[in-house]
mmCIF file with all atom_site columns, C-alpha atoms in Angstrom:
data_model
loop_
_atom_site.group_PDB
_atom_site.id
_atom_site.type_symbol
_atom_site.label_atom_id
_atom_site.label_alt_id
_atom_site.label_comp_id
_atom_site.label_asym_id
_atom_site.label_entity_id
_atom_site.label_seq_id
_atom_site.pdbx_PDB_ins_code
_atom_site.Cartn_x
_atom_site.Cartn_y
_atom_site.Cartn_z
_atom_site.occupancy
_atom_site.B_iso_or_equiv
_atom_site.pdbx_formal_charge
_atom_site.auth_seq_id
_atom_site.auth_comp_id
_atom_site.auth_asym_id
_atom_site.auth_atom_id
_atom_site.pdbx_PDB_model_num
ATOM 1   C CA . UNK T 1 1   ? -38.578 12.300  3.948  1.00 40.00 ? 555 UNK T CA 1
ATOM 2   C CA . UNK T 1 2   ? -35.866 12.018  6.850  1.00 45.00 ? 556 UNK T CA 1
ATOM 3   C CA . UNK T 1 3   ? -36.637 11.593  10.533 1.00 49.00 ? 557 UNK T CA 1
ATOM 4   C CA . UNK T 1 4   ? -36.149 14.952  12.657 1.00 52.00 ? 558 UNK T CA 1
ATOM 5   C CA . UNK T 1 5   ? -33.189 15.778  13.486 1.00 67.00 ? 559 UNK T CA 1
ATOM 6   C CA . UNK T 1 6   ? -31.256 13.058  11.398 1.00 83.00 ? 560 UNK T CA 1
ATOM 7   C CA . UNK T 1 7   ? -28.699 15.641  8.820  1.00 88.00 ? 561 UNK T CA 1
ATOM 8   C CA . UNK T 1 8   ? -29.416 15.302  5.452  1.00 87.00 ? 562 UNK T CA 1
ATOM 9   C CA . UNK T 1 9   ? -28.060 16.640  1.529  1.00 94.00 ? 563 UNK T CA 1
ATOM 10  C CA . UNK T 1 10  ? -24.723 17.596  1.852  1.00 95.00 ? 564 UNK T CA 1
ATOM 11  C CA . UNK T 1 11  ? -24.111 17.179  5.748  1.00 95.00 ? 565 UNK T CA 1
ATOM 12  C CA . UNK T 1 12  ? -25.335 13.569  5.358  1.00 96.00 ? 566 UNK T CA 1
ATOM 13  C CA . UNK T 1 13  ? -23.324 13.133  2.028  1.00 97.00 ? 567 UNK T CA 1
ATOM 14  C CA . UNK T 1 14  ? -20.180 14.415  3.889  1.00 98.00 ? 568 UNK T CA 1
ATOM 15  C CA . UNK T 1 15  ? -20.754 12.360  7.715  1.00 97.00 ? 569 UNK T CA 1
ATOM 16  C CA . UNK T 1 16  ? -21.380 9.069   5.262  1.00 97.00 ? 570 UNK T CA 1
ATOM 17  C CA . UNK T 1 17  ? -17.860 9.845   3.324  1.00 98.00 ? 571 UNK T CA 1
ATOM 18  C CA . UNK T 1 18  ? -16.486 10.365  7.102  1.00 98.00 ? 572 UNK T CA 1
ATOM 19  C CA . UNK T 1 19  ? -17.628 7.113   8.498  1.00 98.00 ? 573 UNK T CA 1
ATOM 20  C CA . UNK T 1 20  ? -16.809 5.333   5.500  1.00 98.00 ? 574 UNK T CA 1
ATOM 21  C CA . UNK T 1 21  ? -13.022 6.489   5.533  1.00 98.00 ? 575 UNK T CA 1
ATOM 22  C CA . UNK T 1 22  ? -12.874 5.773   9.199  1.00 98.00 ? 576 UNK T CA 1
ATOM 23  C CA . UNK T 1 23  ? -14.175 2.294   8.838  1.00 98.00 ? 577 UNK T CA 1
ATOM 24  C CA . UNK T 1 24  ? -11.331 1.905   6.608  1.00 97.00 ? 578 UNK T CA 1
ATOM 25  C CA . UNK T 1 25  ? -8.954  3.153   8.974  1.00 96.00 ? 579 UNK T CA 1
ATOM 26  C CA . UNK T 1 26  ? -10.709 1.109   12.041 1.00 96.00 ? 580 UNK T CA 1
ATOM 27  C CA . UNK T 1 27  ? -10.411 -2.163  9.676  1.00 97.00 ? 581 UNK T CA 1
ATOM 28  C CA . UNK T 1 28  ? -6.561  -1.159  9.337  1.00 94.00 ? 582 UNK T CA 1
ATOM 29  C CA . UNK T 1 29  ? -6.272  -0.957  12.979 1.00 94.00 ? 583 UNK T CA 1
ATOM 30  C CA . UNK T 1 30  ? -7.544  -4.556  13.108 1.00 95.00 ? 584 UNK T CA 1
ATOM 31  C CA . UNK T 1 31  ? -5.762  -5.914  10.411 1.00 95.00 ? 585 UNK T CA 1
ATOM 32  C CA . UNK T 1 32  ? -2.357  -4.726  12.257 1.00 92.00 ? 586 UNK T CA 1
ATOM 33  C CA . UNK T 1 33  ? -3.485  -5.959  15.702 1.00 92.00 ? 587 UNK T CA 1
ATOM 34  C CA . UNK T 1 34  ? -4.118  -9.561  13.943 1.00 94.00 ? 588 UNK T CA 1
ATOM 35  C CA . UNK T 1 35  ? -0.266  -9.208  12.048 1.00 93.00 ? 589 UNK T CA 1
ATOM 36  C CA . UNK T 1 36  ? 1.102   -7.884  15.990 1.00 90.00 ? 590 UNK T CA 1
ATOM 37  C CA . UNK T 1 37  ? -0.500  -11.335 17.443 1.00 92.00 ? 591 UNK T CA 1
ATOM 38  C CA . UNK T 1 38  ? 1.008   -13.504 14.575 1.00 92.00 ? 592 UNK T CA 1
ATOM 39  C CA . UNK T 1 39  ? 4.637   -11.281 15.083 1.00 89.00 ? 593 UNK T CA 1
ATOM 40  C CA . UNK T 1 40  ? 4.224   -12.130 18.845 1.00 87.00 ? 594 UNK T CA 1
ATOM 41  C CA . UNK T 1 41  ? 7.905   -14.016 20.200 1.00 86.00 ? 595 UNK T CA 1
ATOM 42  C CA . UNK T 1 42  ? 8.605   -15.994 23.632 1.00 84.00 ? 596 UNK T CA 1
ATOM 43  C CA . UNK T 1 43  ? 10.625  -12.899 24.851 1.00 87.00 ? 597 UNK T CA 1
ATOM 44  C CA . UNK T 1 44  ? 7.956   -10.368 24.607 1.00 88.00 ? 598 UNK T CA 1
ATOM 45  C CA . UNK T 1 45  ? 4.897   -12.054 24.822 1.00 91.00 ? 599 UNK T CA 1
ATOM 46  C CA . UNK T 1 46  ? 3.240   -9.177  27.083 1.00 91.00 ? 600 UNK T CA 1
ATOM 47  C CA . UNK T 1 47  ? 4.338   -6.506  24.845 1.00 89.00 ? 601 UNK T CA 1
ATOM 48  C CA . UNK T 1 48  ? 2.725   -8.236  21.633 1.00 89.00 ? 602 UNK T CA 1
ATOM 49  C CA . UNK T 1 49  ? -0.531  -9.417  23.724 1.00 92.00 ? 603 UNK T CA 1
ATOM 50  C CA . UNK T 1 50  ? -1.040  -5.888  25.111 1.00 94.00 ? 604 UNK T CA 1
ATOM 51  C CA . UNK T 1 51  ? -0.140  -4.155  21.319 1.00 92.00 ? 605 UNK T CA 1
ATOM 52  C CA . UNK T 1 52  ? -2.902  -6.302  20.103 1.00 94.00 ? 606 UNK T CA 1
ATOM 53  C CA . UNK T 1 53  ? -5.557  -5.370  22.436 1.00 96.00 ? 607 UNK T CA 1
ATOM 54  C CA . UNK T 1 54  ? -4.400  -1.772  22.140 1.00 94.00 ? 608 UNK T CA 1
ATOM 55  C CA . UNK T 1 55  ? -5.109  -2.155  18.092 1.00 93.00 ? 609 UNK T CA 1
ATOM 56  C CA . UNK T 1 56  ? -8.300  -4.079  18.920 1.00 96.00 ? 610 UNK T CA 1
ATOM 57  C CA . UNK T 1 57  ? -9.378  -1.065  21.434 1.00 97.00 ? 611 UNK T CA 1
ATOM 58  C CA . UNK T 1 58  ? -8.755  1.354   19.012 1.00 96.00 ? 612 UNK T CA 1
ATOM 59  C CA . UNK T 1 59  ? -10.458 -0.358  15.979 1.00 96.00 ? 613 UNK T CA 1
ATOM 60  C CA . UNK T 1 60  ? -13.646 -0.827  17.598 1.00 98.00 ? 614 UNK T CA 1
ATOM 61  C CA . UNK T 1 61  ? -13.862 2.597   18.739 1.00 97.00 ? 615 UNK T CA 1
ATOM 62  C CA . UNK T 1 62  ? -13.523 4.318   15.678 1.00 97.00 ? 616 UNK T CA 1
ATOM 63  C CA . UNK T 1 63  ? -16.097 1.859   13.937 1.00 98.00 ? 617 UNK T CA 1
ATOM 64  C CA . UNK T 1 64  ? -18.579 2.378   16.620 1.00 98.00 ? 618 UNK T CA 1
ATOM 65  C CA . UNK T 1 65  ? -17.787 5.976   16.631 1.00 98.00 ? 619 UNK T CA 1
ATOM 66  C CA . UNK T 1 66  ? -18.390 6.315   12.185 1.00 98.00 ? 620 UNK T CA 1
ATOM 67  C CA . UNK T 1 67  ? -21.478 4.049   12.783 1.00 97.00 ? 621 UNK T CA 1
ATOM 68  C CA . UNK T 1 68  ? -23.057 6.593   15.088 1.00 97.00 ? 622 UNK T CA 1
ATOM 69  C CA . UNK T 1 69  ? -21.577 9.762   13.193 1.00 97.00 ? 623 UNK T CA 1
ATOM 70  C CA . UNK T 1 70  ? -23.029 8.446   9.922  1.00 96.00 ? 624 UNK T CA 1
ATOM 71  C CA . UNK T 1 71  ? -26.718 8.478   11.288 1.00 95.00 ? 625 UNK T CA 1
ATOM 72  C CA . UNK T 1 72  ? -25.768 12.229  12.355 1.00 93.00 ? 626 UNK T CA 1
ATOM 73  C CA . UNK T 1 73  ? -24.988 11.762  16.325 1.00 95.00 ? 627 UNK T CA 1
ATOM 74  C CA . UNK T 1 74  ? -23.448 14.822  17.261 1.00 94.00 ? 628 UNK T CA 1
ATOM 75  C CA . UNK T 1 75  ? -21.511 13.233  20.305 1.00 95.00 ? 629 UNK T CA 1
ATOM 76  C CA . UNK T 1 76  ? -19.444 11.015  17.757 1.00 96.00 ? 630 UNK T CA 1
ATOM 77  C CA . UNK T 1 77  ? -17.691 13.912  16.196 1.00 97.00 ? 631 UNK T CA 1
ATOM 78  C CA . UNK T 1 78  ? -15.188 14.825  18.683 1.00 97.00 ? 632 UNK T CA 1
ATOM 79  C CA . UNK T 1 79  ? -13.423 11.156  19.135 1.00 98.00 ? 633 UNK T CA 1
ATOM 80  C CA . UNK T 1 80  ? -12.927 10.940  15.514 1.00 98.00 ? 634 UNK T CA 1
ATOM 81  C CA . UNK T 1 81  ? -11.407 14.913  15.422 1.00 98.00 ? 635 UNK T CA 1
ATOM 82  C CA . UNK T 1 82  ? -9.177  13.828  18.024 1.00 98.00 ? 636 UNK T CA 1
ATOM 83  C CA . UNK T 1 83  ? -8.235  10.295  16.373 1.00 97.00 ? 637 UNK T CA 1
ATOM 84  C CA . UNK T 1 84  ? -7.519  12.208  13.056 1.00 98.00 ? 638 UNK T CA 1
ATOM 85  C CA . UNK T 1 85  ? -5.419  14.835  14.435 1.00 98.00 ? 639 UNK T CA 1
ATOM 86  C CA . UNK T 1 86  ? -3.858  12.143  16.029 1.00 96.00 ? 640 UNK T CA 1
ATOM 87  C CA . UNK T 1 87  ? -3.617  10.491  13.289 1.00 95.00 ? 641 UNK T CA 1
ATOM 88  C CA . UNK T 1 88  ? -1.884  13.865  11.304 1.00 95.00 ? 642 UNK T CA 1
ATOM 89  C CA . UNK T 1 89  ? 0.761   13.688  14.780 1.00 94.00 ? 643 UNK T CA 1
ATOM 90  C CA . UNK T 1 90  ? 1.745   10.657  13.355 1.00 91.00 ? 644 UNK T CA 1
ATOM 91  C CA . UNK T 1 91  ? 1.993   11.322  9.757  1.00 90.00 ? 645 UNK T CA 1
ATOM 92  C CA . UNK T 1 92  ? 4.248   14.001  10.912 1.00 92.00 ? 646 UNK T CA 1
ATOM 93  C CA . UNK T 1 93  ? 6.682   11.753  12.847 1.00 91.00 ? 647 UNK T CA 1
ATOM 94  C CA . UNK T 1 94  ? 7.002   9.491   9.928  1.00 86.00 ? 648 UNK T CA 1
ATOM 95  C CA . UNK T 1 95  ? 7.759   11.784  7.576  1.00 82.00 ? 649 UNK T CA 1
ATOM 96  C CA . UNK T 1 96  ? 9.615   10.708  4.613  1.00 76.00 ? 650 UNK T CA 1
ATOM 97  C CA . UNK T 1 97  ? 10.501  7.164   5.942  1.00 79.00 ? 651 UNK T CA 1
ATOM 98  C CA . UNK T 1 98  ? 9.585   5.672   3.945  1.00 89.00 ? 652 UNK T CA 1
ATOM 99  C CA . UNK T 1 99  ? 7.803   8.361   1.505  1.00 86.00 ? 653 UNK T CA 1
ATOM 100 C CA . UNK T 1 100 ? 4.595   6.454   0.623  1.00 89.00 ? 654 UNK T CA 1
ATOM 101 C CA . UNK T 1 101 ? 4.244   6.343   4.547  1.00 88.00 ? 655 UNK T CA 1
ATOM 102 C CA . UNK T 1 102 ? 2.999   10.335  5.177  1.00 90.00 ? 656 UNK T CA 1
ATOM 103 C CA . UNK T 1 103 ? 1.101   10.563  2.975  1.00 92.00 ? 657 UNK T CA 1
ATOM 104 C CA . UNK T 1 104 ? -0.895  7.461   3.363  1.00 92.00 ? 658 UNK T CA 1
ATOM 105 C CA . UNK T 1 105 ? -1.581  8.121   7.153  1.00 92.00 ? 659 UNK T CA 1
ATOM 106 C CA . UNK T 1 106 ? -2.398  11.958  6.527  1.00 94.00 ? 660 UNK T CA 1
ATOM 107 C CA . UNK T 1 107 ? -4.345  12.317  3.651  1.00 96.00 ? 661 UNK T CA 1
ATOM 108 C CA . UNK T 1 108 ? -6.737  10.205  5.283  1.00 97.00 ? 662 UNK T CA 1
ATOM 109 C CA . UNK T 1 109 ? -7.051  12.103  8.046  1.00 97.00 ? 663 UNK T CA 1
ATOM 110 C CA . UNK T 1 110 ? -7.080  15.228  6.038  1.00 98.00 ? 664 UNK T CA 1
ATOM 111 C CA . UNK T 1 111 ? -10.169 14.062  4.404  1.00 98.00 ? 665 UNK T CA 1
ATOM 112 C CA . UNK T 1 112 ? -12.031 13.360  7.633  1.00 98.00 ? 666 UNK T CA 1
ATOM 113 C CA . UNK T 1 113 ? -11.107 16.766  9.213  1.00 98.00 ? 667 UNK T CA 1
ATOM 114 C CA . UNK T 1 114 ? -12.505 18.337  5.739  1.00 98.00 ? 668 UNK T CA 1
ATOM 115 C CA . UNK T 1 115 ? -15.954 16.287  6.444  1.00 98.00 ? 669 UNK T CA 1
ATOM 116 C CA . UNK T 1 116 ? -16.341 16.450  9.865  1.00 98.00 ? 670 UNK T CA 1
ATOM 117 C CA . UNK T 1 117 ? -15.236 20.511  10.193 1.00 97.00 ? 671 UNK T CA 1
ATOM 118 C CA . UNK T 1 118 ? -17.612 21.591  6.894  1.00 97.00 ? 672 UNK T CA 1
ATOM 119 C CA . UNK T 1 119 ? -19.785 24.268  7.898  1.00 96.00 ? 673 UNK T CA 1
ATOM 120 C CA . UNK T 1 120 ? -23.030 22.054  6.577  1.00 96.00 ? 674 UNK T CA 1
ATOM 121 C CA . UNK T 1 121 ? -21.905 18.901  8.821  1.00 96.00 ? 675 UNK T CA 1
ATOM 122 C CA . UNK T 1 122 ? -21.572 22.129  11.934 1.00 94.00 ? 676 UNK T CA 1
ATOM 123 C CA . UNK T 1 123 ? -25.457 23.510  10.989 1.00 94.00 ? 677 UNK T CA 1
ATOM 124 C CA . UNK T 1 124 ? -26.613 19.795  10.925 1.00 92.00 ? 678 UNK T CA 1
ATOM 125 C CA . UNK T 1 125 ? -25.238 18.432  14.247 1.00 90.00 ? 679 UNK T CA 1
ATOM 126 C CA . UNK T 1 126 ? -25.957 21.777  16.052 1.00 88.00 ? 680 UNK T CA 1
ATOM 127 C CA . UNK T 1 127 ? -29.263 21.319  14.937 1.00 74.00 ? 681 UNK T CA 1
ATOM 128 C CA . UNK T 1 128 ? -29.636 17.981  15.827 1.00 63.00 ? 682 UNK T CA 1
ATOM 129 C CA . UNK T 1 129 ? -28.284 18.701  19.003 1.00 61.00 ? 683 UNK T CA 1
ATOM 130 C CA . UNK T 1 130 ? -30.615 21.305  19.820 1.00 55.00 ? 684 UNK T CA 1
ATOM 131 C CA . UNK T 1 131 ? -33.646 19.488  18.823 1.00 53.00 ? 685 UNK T CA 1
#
C-alpha cells in the first residue's frame, strides 16, 4: 500500500522515468563542468572558474529537483518544465551543427515534457497537493 498522497501506477511509473532522465541530464551537466575546469587557460581563468560553477549550479538543481519529483512533490515540477523547455531553446539553436547535436539535447527533453505534462502525473500532483 502507498503512503497518502504519494502518486502511484502510471503517474509514479511516468515521475520515476522523469527523474531518471533528468538525473542523466544533471550528471551531463557535471561531467561538462569537470571537462570546463580541466579546459580552463591563464587568459581566462574567471570565465572557466565561473562556467564551472554555473554547470555545478545547474547539475545539482535538477538532481535535487528529480529526487523530490520522483517521490511525487508537486513543487518540483515546474523547475524541471522550465529546464526542459530550456533545454528544447537550445536544441533549436544548434540545429543541424553538428546533426547528432538536436536531437540529442531535444529528445530528451521531449521525453520529460511527455512525463511531467501526462494527464495521470496532473491528477496525481493536484491531488497530492490538495491533500
Amino acid at each position: 500500500m502507498t503512503s497518502p498522497g504519494r502518486p502511484s501506477g502510471t503517474a509514479k511509473i511516468l515521475l520515476v522515468t522523469a527523474a531518471a532522465v533528468v538525473s542523466v541530464e544533471a550528471l551531463t551537466f557535471g561531467v561538462l563542468a569537470v571537462l570546463e575546469l580541466l579546459a580552463v587557460s591563464s587568459d581566462r581563468v574567471g570565465l572557466g572558474v565561473g562556467a564551472t560553477i554555473f554547470l555545478l549550479v545547474v547539475a545539482a538543481g535538477l538532481a535535487w529537483a528529480a529526487s523530490r519529483v520522483a517521490v511525487g512533490e508537486s513543487w518540483a515540477r515546474s523547475p524541471l518544465v522550465l529546464a526542459q523547455l530550456v533545454q528544447l531553446g537550445l536544441a533549436w539553436n544548434f540545429r543541424g551543427d553538428p546533426a547528432w547535436l538536436t536531437p540529442a539535447i531535444a529528445l530528451p527533453a521531449v521525453a520529460v515534457l511527455g512525463c511531467l505534462l501526462a494527464p495521470p502525473v496532473t491528477r496525481a500532483l493536484a491531488d497530492h497537493h490538495g491533500a
